[in-house]
Short mmCIF file of C-alpha atoms and ligand atoms in Angstrom, two decimals:
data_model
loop_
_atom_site.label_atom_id
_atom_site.label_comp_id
_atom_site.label_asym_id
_atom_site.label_seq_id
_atom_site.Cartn_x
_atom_site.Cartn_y
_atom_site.Cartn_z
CA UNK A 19 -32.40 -13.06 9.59
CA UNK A 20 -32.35 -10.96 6.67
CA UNK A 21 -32.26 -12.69 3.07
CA UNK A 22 -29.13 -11.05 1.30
CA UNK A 23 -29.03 -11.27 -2.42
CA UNK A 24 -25.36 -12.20 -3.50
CA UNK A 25 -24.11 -9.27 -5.37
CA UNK A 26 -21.96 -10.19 -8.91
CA UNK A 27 -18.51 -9.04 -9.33
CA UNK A 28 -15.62 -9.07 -11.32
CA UNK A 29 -12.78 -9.76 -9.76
CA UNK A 30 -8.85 -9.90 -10.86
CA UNK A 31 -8.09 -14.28 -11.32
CA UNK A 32 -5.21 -14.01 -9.49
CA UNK A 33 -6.89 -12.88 -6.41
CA UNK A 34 -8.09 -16.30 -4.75
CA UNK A 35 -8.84 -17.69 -7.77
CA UNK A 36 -6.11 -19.05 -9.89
CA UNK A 37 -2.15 -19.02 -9.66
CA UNK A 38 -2.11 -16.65 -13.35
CA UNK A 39 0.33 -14.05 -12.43
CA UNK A 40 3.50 -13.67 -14.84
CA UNK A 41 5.24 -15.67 -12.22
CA UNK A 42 2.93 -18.64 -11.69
CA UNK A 43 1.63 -17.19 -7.87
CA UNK A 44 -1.43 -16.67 -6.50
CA UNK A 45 -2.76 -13.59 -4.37
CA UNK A 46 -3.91 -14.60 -0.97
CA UNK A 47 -6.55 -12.63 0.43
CA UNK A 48 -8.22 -13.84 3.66
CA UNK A 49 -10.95 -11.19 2.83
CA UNK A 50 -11.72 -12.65 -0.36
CA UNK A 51 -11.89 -16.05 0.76
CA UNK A 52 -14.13 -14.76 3.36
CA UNK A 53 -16.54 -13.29 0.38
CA UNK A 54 -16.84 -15.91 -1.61
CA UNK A 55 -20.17 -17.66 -0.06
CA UNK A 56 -21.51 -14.60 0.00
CA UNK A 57 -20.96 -13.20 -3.79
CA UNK A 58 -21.05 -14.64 -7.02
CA UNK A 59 -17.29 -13.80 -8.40
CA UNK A 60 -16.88 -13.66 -11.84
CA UNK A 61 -12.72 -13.87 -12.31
CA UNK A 62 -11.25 -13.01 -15.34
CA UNK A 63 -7.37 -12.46 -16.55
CA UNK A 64 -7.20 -9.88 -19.22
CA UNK A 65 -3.30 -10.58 -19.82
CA UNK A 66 -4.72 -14.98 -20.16
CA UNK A 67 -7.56 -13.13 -22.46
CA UNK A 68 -4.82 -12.25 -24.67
CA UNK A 69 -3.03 -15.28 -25.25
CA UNK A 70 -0.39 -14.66 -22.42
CA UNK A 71 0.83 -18.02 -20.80
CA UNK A 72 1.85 -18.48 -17.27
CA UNK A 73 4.57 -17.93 -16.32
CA UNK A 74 4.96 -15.19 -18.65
CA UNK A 75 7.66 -12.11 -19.30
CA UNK A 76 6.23 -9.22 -17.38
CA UNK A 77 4.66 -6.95 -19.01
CA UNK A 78 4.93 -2.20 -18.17
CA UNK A 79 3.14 0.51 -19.04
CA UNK A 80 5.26 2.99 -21.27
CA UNK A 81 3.91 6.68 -22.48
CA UNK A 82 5.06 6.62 -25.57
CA UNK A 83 4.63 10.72 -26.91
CA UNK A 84 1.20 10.34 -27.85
CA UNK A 85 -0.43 7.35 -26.06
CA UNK A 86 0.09 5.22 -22.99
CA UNK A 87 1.49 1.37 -24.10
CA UNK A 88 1.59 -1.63 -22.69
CA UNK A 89 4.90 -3.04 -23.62
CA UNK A 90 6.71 -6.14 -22.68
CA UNK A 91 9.81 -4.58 -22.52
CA UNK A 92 12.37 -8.12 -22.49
CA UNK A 93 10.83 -9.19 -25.84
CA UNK A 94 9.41 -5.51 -27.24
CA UNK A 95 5.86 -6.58 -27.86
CA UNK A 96 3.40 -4.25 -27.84
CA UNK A 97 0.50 -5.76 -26.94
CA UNK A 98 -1.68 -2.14 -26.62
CA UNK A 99 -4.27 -3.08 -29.33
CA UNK A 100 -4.61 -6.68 -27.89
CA UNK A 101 -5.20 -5.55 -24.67
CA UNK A 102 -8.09 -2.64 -25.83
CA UNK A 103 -9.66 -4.76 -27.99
CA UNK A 104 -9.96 -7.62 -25.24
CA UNK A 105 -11.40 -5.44 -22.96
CA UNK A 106 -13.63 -4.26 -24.91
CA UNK A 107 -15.12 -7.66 -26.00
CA UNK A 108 -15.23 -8.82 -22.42
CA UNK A 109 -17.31 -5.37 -21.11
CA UNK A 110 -19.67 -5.39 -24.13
CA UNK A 111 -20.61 -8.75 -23.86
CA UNK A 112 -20.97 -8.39 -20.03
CA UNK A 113 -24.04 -8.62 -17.67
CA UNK A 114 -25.44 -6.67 -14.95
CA UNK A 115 -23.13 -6.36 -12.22
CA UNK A 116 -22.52 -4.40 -9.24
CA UNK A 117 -18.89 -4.37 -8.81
CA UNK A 118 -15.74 -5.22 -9.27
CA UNK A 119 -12.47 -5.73 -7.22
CA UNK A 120 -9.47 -5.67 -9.45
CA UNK A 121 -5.26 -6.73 -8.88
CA UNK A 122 -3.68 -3.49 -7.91
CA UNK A 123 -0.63 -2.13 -9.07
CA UNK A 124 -0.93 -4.04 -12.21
CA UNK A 125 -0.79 -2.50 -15.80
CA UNK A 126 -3.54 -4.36 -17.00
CA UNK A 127 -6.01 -4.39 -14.03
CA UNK A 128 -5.02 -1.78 -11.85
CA UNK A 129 -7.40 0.96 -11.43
CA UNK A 130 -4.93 3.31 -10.01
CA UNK A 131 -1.23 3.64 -8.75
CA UNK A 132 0.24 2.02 -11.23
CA UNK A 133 3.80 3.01 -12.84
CA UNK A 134 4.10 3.82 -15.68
CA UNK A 135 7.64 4.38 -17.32
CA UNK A 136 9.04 6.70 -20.36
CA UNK A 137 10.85 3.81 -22.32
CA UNK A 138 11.54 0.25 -21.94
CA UNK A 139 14.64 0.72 -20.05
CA UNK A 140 12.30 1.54 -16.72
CA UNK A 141 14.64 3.29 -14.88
CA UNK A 142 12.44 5.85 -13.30
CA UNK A 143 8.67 5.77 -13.64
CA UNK A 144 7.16 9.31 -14.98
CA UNK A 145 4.30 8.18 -12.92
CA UNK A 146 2.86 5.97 -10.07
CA UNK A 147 -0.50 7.08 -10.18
CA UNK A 148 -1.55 5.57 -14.16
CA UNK A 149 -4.06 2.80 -14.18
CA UNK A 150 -4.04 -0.45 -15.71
CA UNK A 151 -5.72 -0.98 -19.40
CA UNK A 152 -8.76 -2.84 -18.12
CA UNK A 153 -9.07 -0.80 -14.53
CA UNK A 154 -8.99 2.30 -16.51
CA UNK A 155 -11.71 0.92 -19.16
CA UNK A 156 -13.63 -0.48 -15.96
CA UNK A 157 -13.67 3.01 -14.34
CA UNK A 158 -14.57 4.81 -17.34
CA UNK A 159 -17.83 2.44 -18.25
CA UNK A 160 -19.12 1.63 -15.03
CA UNK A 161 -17.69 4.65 -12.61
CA UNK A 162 -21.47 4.34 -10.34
CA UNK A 163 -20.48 0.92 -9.51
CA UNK A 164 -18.18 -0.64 -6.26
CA UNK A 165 -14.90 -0.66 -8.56
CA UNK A 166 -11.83 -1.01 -5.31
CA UNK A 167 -8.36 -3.22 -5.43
CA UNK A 168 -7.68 -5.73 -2.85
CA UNK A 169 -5.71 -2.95 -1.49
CA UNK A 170 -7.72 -0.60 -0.94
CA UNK A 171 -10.16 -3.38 0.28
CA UNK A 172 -7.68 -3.25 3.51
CA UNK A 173 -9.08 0.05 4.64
CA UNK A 174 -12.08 -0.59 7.05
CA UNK A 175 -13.73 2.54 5.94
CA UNK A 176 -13.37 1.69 1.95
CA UNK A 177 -14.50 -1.96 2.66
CA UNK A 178 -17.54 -1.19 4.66
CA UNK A 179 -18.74 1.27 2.15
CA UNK A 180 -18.15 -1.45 -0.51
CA UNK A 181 -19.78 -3.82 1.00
CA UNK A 182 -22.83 -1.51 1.64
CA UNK A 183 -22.96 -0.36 -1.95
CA UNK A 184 -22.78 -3.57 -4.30
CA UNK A 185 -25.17 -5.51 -1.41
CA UNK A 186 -27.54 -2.55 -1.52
CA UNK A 187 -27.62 -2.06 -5.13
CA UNK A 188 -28.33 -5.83 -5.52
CA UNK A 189 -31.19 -6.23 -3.44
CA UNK A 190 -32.83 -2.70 -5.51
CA UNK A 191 -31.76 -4.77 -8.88
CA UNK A 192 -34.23 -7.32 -7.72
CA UNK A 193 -37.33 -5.00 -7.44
CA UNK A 194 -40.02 -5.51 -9.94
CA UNK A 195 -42.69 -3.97 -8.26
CA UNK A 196 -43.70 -0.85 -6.51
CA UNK A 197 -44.89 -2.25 -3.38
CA UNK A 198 -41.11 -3.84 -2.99
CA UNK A 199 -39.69 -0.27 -3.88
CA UNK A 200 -41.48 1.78 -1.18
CA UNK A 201 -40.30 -1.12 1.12
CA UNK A 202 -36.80 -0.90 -0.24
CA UNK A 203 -37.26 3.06 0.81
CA UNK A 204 -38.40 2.43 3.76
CA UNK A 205 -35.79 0.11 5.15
CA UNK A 206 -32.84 2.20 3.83
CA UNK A 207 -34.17 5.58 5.82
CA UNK A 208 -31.27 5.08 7.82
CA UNK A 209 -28.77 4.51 5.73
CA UNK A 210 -29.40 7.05 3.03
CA UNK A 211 -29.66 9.25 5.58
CA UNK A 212 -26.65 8.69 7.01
CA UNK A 213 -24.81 9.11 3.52
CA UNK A 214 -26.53 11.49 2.06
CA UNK A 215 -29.87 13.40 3.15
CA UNK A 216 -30.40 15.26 0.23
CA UNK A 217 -30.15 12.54 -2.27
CA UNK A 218 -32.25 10.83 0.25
CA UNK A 219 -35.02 13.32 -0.14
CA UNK A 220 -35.21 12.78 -3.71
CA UNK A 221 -35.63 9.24 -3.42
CA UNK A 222 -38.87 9.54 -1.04
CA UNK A 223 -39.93 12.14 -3.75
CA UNK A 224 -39.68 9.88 -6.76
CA UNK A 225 -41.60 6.82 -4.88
CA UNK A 226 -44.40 9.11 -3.64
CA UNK A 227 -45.20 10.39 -6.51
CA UNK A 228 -44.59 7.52 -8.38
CA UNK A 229 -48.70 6.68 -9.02
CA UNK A 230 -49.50 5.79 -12.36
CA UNK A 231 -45.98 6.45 -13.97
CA UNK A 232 -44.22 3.31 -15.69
CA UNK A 233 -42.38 1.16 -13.32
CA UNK A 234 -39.44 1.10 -15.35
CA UNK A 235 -38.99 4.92 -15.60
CA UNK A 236 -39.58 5.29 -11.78
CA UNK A 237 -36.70 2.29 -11.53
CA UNK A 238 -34.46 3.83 -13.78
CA UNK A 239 -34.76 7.20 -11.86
CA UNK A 240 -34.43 5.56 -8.47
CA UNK A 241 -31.06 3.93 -9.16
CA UNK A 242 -29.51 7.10 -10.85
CA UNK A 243 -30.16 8.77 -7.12
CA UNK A 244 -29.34 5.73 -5.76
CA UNK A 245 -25.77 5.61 -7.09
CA UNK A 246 -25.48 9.56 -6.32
CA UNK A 247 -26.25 8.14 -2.55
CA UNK A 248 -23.20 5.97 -2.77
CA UNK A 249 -20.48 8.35 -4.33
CA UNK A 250 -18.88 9.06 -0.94
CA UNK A 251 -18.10 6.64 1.73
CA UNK A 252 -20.46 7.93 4.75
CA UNK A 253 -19.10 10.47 6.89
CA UNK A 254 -18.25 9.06 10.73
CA UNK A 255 -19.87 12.17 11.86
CA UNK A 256 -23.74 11.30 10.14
CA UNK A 257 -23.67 7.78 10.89
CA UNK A 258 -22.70 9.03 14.68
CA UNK A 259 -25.62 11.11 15.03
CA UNK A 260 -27.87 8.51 13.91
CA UNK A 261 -26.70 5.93 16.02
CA UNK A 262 -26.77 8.10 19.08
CA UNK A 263 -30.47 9.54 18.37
CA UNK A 264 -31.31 5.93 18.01
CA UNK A 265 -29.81 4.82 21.18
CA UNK A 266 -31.47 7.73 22.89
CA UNK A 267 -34.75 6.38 22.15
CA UNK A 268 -33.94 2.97 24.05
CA UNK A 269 -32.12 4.41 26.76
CA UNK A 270 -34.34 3.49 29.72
CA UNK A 271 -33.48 -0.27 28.32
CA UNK A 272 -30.07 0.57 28.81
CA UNK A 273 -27.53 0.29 31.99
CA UNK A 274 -25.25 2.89 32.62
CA UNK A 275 -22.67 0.07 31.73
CA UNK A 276 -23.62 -0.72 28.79
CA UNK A 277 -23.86 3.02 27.82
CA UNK A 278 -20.50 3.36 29.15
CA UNK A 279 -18.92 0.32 26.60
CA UNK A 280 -21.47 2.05 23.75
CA UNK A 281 -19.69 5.03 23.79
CA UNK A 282 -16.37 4.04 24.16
CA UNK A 283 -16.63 2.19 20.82
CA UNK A 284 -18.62 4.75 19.28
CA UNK A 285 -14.76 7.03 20.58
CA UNK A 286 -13.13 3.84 18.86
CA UNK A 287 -15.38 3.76 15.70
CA UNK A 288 -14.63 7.91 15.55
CA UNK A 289 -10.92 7.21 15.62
CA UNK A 290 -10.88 5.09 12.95
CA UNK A 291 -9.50 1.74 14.74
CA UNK A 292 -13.41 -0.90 14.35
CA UNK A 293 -16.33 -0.17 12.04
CA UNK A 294 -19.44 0.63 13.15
CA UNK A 295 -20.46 -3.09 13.47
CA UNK A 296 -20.11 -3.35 17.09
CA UNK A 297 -22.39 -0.63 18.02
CA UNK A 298 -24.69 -1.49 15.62
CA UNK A 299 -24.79 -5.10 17.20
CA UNK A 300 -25.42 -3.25 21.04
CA UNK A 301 -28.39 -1.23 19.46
CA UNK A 302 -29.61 -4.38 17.87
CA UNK A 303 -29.75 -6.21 21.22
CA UNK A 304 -31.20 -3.18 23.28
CA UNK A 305 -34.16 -3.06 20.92
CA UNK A 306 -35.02 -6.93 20.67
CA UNK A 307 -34.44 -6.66 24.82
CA UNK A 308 -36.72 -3.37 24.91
CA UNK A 309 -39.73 -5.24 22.58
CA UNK A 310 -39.40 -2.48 20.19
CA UNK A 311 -38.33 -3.31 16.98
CA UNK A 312 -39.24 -0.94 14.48
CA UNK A 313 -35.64 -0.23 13.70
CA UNK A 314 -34.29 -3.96 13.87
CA UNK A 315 -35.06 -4.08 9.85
CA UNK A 316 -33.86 -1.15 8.97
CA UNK A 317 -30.58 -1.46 6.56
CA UNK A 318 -28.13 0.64 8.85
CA UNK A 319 -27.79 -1.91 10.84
CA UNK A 320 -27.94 -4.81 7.95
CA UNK A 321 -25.86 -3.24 5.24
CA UNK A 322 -24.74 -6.90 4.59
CA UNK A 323 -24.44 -9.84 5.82
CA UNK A 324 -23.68 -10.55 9.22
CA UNK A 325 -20.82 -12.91 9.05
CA UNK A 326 -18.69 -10.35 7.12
CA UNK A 327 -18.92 -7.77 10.21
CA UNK A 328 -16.69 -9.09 12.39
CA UNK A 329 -13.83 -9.07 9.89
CA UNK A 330 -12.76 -5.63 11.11
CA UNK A 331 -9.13 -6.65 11.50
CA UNK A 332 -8.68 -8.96 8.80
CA UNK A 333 -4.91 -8.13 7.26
CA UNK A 334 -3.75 -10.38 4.37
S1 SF4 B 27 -3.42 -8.68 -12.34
FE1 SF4 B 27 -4.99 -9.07 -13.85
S2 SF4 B 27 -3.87 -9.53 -15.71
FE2 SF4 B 27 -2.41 -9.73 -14.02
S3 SF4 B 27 -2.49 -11.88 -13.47
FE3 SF4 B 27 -3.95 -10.83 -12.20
S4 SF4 B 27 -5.87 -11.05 -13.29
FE4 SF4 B 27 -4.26 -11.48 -14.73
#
């Protein structure tokens, strides 16, 4: 079984963690709940962080001429400055982490899709697509990391790639020597390949020529491909073809039965309705049966942890 190192992320308190909302609720997410053995969560309310209580008079976004505000519009506090100068206390003082999954829809957290209105009468927004104070702060300091609202989070496509990113990026933040990094390489073929095999390249360019250069320079270049790897969720198409050549290889293991329920959920993967978990979970078992298992350790088909791949359907 492969030893995942629990990735740390911020998330919005009000997601699983506390009942802070301006009402007094609490989000449910059975996706979150599901997480939490698996990652250390850091919550944190930046409306709490500045001296809101709960329950509390909600609080808007309103573009005033010059700047975007964050008003609450029953009492006509502005609580802009507050708000940025929270933030920014809570980011600078903040460790390494590899994500963060943030409230949507809300004008603090949200990190997009958020109204925003022209004055504090709200009768028509001027936009739905603003982001929140702290989501937009998050997204400008930290825009390599896994930054996605629980939203978002629904999509099976969004949270696989999540969950690939912040569980890959942990286990490279854990390297402190180059015998672990050409490992790292090594067991990721796959994957980079899959998302991107030019950015891949690089990566087995930087670690074999790596001899004699400091450790922390070859790091430091690493990760900046790295996080160029993960920009776009992987493309159905590439992580097809590399499940199929792989399967080819193990064919003669392989009844014409089990081929048959490969590739119809490969045709279900394609269409968008499971992940890629299933397939990868045939392949696994064809190579233990076959003997062969030079590709059993290979991250494609361990992006993260195996309890959180058969969550393919899980709807808050
Ligand atoms: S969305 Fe953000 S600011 Fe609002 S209650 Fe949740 S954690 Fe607090």
């Amino acid at each position: 079984m492969k030893d995942f190192t629990k990735p740390c992320i911020i998330i919005s308190k009000c997601i699983e963690f506390s009942p802070c909302r301006y009402n007094g609720e609490i989000i449910r997410s059975a996706f979150i709940k599901k997480l939490k053995p698996y990652i250390n969560f850091i919550p944190v309310c930046p409306e709490c962080a500045i001296g809101l209580g709960v329950p509390r008079k909600p609080i808007y976004i309103i573009m005033d001429t010059n700047r975007k505000r964050l008003i609450q519009t029953s009492t006509g506090n502005d609580l802009t400055d507050e708000m940025i100068n929270v933030t920014d206390s809570y980011l600078n003082s903040l460790g390494d982490v590899e994500g963060f999954i943030l409230k949507s829809n809300s004008p603090s957290c949200g990190v997009k899709n958020v109204k925003a209105y022209s004055n504090c009468k709200k009768i028509e927004p001027v936009t739905t697509t603003a982001s929140g104070f702290f989501g937009a702060e998050v997204m400008n300091r930290y825009p390599s990391l896994g930054i996605e609202d629980e939203k978002s989070l629904m999509d099976m496509r969004i949270r696989e790639h999540f969950l690939t990113k912040v569980f890959t990026l942990s286990r490279f933040k854990r390297i402190d020597n180059i015998e672990d990094l050409i490992q790292f390489n090594k067991d990721n073929k796959l994957l980079f390949t899959a998302y991107n095999p030019g950015e891949k390249h690089i990566l087995d360019e930087i670690v074999s020529e790596s001899k004699n250069k400091s450790l922390t320079d070859i790091l430091n270049k690493y990760l900046n491909h790295l996080y160029k790897i993960f920009i776009h969720p992987q493309e159905p198409d590439s992580n097809v073809d590399i499940i199929m050549d792989v399967m080819n290889k193990f064919s003669s293991f392989i009844s014409n039965q089990e081929k048959l329920l490969f590739m119809e959920n490969i045709q279900r993967y394609r269409e968008g309705r499971i992940t890629l978990s299933a397939s990868r979970t045939l392949l696994k078992s064809w190579m233990i049966r076959s003997g062969n298992t030079t590709y059993v350790s290979q991250s494609f088909f361990n992006p993260y942890p195996v309890d959180l791949m058969g969550i393919d359907h899980i709807m808050d």
